[in-house]
PDB file of N, CA and C in Angstrom:
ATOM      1  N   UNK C 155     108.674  82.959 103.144  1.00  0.00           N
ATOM      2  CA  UNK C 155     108.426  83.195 104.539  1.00  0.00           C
ATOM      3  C   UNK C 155     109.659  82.856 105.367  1.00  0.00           C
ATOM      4  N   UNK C 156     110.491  82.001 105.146  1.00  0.00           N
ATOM      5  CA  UNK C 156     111.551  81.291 105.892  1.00  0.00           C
ATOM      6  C   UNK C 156     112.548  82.704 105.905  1.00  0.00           C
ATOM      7  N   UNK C 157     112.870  83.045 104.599  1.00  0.00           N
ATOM      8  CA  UNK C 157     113.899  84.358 103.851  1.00  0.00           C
ATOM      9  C   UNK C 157     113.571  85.574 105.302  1.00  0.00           C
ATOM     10  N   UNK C 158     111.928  86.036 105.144  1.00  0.00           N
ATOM     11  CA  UNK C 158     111.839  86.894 106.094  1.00  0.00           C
ATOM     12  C   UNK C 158     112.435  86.562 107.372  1.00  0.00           C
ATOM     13  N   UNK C 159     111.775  85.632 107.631  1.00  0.00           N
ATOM     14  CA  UNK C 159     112.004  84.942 109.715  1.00  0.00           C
ATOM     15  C   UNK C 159     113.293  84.680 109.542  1.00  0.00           C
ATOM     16  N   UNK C 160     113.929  84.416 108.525  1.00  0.00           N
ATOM     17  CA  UNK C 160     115.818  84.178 108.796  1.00  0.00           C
ATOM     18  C   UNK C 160     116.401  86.014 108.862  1.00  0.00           C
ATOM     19  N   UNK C 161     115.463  86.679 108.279  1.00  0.00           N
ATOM     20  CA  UNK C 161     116.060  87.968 108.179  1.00  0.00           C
ATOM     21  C   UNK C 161     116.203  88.707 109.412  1.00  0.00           C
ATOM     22  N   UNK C 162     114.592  88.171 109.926  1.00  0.00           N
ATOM     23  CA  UNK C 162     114.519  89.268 111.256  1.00  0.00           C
ATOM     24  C   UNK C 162     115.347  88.624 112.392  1.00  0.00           C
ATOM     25  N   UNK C 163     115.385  87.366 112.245  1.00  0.00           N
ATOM     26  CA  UNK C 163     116.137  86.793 113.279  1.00  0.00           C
ATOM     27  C   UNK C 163     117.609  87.491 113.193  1.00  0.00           C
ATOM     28  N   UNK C 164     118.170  87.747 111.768  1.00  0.00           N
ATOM     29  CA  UNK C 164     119.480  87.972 112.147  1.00  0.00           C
ATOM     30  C   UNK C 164     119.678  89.526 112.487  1.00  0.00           C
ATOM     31  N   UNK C 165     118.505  90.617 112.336  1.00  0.00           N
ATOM     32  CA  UNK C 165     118.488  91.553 112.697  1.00  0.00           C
ATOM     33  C   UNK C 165     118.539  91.700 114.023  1.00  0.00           C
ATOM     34  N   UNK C 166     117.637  91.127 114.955  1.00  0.00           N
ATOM     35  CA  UNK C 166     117.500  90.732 116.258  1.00  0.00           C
ATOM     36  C   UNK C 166     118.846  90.525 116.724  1.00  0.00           C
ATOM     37  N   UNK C 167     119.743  89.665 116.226  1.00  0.00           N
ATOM     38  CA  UNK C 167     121.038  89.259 117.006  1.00  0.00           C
ATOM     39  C   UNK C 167     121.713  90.127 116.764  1.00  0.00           C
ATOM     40  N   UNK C 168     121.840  91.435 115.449  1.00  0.00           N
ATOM     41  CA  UNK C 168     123.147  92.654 114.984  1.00  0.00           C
ATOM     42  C   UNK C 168     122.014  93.613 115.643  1.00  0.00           C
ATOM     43  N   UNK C 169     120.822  93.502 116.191  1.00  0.00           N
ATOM     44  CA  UNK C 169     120.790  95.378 116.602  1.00  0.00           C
ATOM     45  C   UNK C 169     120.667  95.630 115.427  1.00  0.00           C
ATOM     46  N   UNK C 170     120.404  95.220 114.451  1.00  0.00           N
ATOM     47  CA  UNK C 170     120.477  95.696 113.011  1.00  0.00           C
ATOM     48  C   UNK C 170     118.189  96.387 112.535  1.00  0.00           C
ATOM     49  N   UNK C 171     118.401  97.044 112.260  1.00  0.00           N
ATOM     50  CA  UNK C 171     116.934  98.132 111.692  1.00  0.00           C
ATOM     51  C   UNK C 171     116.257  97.698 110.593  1.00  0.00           C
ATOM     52  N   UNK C 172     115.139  97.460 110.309  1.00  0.00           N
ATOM     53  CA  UNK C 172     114.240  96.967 109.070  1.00  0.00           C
ATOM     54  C   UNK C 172     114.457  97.571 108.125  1.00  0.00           C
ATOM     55  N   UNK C 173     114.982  96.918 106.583  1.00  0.00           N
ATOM     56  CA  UNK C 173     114.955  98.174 105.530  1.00  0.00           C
ATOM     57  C   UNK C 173     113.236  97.972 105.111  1.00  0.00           C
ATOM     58  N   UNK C 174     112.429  99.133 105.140  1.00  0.00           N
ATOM     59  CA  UNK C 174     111.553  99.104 104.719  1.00  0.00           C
ATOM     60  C   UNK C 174     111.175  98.505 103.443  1.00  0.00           C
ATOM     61  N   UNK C 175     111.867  98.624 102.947  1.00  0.00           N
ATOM     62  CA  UNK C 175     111.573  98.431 101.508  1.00  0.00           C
ATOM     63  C   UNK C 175     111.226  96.897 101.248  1.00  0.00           C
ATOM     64  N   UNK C 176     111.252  96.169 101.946  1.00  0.00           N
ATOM     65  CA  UNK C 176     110.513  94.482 102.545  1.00  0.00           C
ATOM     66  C   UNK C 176     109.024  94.736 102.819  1.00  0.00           C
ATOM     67  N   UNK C 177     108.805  96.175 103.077  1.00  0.00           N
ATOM     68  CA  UNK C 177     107.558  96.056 103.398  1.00  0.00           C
ATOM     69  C   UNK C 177     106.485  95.377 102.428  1.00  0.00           C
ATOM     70  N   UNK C 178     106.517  95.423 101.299  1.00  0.00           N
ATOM     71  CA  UNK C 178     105.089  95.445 100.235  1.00  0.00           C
ATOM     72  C   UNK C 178     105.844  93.951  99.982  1.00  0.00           C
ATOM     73  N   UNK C 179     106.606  93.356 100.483  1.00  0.00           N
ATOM     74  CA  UNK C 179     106.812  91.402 100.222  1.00  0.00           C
ATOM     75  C   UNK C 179     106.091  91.008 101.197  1.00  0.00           C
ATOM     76  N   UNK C 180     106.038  91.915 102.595  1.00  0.00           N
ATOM     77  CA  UNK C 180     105.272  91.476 103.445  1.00  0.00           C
ATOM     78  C   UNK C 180     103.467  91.283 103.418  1.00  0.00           C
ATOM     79  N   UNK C 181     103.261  92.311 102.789  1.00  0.00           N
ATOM     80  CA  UNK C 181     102.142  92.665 101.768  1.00  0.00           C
ATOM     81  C   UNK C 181     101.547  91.482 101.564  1.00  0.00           C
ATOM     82  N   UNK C 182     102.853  90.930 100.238  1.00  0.00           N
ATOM     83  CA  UNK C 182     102.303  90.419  99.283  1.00  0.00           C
ATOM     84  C   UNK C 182     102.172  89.020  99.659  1.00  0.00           C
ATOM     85  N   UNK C 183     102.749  88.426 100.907  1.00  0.00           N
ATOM     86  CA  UNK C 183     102.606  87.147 101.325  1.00  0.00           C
ATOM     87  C   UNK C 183     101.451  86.999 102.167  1.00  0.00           C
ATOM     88  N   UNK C 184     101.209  88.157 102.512  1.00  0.00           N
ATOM     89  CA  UNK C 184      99.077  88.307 103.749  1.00  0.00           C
ATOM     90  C   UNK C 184      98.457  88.442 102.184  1.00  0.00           C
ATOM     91  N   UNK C 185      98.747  88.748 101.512  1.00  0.00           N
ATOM     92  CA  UNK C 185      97.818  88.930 100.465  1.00  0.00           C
ATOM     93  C   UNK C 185      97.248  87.807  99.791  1.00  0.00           C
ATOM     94  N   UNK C 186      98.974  86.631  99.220  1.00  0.00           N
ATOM     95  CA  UNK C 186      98.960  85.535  98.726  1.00  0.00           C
ATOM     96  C   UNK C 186      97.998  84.175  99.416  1.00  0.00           C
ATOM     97  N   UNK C 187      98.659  84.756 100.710  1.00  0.00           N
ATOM     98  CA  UNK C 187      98.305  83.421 101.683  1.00  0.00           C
ATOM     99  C   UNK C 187      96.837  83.828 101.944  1.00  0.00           C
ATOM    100  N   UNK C 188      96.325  84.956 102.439  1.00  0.00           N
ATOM    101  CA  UNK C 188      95.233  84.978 102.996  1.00  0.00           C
ATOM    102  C   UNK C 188      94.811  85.241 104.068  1.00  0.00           C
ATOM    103  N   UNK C 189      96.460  85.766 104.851  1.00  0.00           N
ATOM    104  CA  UNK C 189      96.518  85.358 106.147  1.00  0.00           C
ATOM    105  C   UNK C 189      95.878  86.947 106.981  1.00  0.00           C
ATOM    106  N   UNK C 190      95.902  86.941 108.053  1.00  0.00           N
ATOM    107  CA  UNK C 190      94.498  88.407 108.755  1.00  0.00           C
ATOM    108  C   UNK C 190      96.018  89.422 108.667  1.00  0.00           C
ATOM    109  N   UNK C 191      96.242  90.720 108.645  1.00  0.00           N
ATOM    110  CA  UNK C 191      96.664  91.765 108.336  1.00  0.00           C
ATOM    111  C   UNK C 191      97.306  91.767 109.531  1.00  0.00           C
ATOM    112  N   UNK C 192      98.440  91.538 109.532  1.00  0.00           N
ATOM    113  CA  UNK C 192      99.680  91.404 110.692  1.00  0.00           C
ATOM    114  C   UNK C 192      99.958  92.761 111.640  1.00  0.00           C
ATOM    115  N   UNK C 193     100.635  92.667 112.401  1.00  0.00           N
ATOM    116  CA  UNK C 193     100.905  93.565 113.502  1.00  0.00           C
ATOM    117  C   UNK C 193     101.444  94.740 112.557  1.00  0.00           C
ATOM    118  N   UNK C 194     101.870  95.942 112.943  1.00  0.00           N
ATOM    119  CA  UNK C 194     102.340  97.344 111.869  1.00  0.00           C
ATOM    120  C   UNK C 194     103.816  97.009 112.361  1.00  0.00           C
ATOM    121  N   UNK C 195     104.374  96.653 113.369  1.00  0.00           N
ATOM    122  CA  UNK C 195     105.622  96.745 113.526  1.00  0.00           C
ATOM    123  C   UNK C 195     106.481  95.574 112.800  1.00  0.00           C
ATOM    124  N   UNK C 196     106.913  96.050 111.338  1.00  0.00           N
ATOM    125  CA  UNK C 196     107.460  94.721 110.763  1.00  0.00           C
ATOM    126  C   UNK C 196     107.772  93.615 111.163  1.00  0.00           C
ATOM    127  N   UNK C 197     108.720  93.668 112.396  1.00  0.00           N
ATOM    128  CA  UNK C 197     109.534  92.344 112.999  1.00  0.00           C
ATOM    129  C   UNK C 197     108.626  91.270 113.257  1.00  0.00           C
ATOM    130  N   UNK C 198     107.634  92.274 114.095  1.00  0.00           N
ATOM    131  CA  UNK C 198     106.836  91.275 115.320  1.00  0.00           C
ATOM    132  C   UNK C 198     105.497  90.842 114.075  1.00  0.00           C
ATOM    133  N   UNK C 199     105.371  91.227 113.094  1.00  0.00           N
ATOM    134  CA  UNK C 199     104.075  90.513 111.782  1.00  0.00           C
ATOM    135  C   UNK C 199     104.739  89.611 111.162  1.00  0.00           C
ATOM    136  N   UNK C 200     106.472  89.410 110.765  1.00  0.00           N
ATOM    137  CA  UNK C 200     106.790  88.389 110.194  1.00  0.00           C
ATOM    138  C   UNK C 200     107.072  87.217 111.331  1.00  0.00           C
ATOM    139  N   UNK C 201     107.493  87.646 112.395  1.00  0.00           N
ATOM    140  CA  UNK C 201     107.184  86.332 113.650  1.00  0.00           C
ATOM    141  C   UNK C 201     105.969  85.480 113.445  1.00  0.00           C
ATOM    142  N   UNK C 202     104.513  86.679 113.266  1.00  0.00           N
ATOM    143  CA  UNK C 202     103.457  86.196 113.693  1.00  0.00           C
ATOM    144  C   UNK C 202     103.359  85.111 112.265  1.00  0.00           C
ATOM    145  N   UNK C 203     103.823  86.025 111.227  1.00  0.00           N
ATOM    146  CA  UNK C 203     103.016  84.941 109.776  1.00  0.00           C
ATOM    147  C   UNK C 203     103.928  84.124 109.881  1.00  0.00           C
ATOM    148  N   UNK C 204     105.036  83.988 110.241  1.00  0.00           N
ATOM    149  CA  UNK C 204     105.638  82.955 110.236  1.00  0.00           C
ATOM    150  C   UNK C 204     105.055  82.024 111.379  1.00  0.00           C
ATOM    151  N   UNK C 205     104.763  81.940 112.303  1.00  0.00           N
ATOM    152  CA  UNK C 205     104.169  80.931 113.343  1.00  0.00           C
ATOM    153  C   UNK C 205     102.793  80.684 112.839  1.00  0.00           C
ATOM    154  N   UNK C 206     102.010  81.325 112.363  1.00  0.00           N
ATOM    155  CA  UNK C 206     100.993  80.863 111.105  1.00  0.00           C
ATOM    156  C   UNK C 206     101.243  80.055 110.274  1.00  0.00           C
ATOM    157  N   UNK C 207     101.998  80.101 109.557  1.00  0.00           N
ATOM    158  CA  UNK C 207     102.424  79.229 108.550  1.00  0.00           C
ATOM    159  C   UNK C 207     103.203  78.037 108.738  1.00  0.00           C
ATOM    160  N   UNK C 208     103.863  77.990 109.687  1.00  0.00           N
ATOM    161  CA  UNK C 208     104.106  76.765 110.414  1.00  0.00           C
ATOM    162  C   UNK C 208     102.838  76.019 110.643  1.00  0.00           C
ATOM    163  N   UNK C 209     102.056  76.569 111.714  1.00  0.00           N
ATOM    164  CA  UNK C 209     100.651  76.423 112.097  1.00  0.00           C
ATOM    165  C   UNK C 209     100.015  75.568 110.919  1.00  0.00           C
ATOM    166  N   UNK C 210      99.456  76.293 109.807  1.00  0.00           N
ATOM    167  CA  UNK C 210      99.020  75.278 109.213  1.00  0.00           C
ATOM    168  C   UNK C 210      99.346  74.542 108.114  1.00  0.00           C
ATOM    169  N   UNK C 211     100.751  74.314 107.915  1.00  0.00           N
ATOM    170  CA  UNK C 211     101.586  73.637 107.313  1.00  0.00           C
ATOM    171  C   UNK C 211     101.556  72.996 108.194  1.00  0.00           C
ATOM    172  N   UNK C 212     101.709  72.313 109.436  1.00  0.00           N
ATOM    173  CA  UNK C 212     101.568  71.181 110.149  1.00  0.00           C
ATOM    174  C   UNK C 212     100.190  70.634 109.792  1.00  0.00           C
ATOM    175  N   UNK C 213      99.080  71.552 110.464  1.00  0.00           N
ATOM    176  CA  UNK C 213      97.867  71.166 109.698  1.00  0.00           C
ATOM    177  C   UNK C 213      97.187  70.064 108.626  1.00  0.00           C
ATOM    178  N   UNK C 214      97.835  71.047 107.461  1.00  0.00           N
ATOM    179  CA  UNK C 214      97.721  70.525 105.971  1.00  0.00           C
ATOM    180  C   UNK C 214      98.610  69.179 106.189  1.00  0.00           C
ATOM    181  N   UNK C 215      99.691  68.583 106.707  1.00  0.00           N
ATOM    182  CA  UNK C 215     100.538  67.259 106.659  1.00  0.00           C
ATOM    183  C   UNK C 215      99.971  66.888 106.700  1.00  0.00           C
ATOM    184  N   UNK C 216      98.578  66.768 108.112  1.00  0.00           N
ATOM    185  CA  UNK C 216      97.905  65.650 108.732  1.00  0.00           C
ATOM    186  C   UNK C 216      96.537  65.459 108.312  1.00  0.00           C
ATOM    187  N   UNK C 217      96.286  65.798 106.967  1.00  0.00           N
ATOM    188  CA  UNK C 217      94.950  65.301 106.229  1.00  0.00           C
ATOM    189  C   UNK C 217      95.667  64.691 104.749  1.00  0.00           C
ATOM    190  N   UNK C 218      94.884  63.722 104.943  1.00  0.00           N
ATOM    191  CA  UNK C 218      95.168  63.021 104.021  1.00  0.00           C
ATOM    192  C   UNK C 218      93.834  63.295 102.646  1.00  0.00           C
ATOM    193  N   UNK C 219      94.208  63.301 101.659  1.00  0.00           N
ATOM    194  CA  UNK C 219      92.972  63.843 101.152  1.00  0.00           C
ATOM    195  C   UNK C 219      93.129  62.873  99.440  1.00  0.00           C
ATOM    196  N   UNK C 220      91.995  62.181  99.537  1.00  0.00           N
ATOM    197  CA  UNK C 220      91.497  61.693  98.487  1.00  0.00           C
ATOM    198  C   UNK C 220      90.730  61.656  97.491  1.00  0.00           C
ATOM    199  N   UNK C 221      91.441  62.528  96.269  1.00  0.00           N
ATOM    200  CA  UNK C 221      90.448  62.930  95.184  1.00  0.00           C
ATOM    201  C   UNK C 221      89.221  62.260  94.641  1.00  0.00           C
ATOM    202  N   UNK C 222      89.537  60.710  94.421  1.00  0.00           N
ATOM    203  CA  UNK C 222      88.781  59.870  94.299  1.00  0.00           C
ATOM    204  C   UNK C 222      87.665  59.588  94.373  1.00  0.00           C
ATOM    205  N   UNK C 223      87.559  59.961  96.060  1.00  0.00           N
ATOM    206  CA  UNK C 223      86.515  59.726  96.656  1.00  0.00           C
ATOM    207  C   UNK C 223      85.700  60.729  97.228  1.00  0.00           C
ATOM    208  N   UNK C 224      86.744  61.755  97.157  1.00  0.00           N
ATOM    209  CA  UNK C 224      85.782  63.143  97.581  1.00  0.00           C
ATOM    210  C   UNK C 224      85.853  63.661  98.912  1.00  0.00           C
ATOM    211  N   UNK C 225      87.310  62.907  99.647  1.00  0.00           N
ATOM    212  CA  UNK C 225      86.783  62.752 100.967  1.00  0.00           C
ATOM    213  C   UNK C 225      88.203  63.691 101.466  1.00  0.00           C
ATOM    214  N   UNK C 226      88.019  64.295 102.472  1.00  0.00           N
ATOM    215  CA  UNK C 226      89.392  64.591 103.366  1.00  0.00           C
ATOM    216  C   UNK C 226      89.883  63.898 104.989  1.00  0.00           C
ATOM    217  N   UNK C 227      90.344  63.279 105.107  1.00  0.00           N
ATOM    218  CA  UNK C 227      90.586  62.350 106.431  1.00  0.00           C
ATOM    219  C   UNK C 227      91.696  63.047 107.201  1.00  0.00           C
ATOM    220  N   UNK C 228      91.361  62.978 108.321  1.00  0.00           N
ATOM    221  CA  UNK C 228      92.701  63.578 108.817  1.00  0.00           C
ATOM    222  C   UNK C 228      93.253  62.401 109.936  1.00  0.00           C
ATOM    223  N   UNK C 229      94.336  62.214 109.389  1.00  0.00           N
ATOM    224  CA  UNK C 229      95.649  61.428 109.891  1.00  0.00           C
ATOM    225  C   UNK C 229      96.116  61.710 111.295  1.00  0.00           C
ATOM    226  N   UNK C 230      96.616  60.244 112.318  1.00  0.00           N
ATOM    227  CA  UNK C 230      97.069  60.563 112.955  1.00  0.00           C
ATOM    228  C   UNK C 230      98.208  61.181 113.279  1.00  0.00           C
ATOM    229  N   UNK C 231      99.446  61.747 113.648  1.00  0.00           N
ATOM    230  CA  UNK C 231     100.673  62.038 113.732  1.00  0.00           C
ATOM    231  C   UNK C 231     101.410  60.908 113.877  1.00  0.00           C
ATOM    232  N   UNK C 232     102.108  60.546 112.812  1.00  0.00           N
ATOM    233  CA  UNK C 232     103.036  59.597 112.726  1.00  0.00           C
ATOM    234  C   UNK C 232     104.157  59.696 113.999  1.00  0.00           C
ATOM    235  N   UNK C 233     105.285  58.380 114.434  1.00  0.00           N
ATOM    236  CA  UNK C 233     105.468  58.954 115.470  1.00  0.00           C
ATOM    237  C   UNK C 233     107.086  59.653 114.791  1.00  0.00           C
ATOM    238  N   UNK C 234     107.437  59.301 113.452  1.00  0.00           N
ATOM    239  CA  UNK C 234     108.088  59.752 113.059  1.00  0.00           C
ATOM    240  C   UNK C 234     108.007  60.762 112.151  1.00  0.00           C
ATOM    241  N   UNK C 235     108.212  62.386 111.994  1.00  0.00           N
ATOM    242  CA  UNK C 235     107.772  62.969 111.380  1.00  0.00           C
ATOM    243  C   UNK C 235     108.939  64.017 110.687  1.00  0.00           C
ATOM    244  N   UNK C 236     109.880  63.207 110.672  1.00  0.00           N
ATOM    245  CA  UNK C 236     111.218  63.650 109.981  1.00  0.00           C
ATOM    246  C   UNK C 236     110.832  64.019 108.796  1.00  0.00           C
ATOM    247  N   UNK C 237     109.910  63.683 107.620  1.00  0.00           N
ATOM    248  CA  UNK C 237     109.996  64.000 106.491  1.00  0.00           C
ATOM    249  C   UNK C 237     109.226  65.202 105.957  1.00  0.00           C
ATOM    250  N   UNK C 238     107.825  65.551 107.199  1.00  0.00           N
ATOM    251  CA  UNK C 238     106.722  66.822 107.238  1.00  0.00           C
ATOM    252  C   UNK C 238     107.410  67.500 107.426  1.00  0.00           C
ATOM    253  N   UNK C 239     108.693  67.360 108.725  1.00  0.00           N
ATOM    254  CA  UNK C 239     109.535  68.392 109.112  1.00  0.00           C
ATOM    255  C   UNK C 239     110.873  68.869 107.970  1.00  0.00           C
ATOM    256  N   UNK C 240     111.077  68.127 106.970  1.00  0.00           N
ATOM    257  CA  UNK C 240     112.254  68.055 105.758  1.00  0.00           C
ATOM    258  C   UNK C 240     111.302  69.142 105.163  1.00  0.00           C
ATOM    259  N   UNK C 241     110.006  68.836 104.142  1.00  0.00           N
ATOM    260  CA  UNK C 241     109.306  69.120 103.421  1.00  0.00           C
ATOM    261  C   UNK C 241     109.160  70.844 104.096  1.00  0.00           C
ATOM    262  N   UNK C 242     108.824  71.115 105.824  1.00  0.00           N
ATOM    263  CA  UNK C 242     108.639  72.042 106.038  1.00  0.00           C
ATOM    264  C   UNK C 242     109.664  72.971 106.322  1.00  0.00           C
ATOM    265  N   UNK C 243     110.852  72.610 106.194  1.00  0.00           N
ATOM    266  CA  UNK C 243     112.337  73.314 106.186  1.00  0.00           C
ATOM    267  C   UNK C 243     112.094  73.490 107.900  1.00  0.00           C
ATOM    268  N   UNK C 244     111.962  72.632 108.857  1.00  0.00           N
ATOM    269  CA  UNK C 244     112.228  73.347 110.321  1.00  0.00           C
ATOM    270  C   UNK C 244     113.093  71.858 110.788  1.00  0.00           C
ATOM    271  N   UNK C 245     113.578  71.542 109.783  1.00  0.00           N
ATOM    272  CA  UNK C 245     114.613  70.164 110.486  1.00  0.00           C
ATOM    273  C   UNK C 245     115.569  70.051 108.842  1.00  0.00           C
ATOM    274  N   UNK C 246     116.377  69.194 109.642  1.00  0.00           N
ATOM    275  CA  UNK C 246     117.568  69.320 108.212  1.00  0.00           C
ATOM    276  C   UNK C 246     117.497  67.434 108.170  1.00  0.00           C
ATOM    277  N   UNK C 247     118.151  66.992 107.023  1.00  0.00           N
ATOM    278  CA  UNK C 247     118.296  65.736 106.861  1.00  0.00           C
ATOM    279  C   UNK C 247     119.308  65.350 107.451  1.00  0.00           C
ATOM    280  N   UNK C 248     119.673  64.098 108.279  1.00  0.00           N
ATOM    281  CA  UNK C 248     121.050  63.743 108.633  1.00  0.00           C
ATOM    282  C   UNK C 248     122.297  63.414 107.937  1.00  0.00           C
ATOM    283  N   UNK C 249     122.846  64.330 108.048  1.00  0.00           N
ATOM    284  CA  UNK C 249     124.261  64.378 107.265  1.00  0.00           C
ATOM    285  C   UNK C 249     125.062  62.730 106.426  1.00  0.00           C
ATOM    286  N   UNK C 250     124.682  61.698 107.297  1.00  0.00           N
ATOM    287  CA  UNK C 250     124.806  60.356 106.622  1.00  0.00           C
ATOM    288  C   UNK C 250     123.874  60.244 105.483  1.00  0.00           C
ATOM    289  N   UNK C 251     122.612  60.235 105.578  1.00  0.00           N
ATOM    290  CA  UNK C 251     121.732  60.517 104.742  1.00  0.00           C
ATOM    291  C   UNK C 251     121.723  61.303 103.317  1.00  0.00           C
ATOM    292  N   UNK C 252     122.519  62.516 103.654  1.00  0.00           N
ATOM    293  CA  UNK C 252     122.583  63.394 102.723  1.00  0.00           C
ATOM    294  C   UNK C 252     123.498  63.378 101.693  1.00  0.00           C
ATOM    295  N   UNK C 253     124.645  63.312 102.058  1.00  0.00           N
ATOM    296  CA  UNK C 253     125.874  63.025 101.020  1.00  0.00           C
ATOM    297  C   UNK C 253     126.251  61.629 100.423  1.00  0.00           C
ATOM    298  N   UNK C 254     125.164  60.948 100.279  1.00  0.00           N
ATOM    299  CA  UNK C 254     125.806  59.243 100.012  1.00  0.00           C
ATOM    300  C   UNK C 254     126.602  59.409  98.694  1.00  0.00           C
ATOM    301  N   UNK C 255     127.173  58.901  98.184  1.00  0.00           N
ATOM    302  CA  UNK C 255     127.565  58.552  96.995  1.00  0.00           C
ATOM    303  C   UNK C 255     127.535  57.348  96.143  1.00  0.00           C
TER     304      UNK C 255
END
């Protein structure tokens, strides 16, 4: 999903045209996911599944779910959420962080 929304974004900035041939990946990710049958105009359906999938990939962070017991709890929002946001590729790690040696 990221691959698409990085694609159309960079189409958006070149004026650059959809190669169709993305179409049936687009397909296959409403298909995979489950998600309701997106707009017909390529650009504006990978916006949408992509803000979906953000959507409930935030969601899914904030239940905590315990096999154990059978139970699903849902969590408050931590006030730090650097690592939902790592895990969800919409934040990067800090460069000190990243290269230690």
């Amino acid at each position: 999903m990221n691959l698409l929304k990085s694609y159309v974004d960079i189409l958006e900035e070149s004026g650059g045209s959809f190669d169709e041939s993305y179409l049936p990946l687009i397909q296959w990710v409403v298909d995979d996911a489950g998600f309701p049958q997106p707009d017909k105009n390529p650009k504006k359906a990978i916006k949408s599944l992509s803000n979906m999938h953000l959507e409930w990939n935030k969601k899914l962070s904030m239940l905590d779910v315990n096999s154990h017991e059978g139970k699903i709890d849902q969590k408050k929002p931590s006030k730090n959420m650097q690592l939902p946001a790592l895990l969800l590729g919409i934040a990067t790690m800090p460069s000190n962080d990243y290269n230690r040696t």
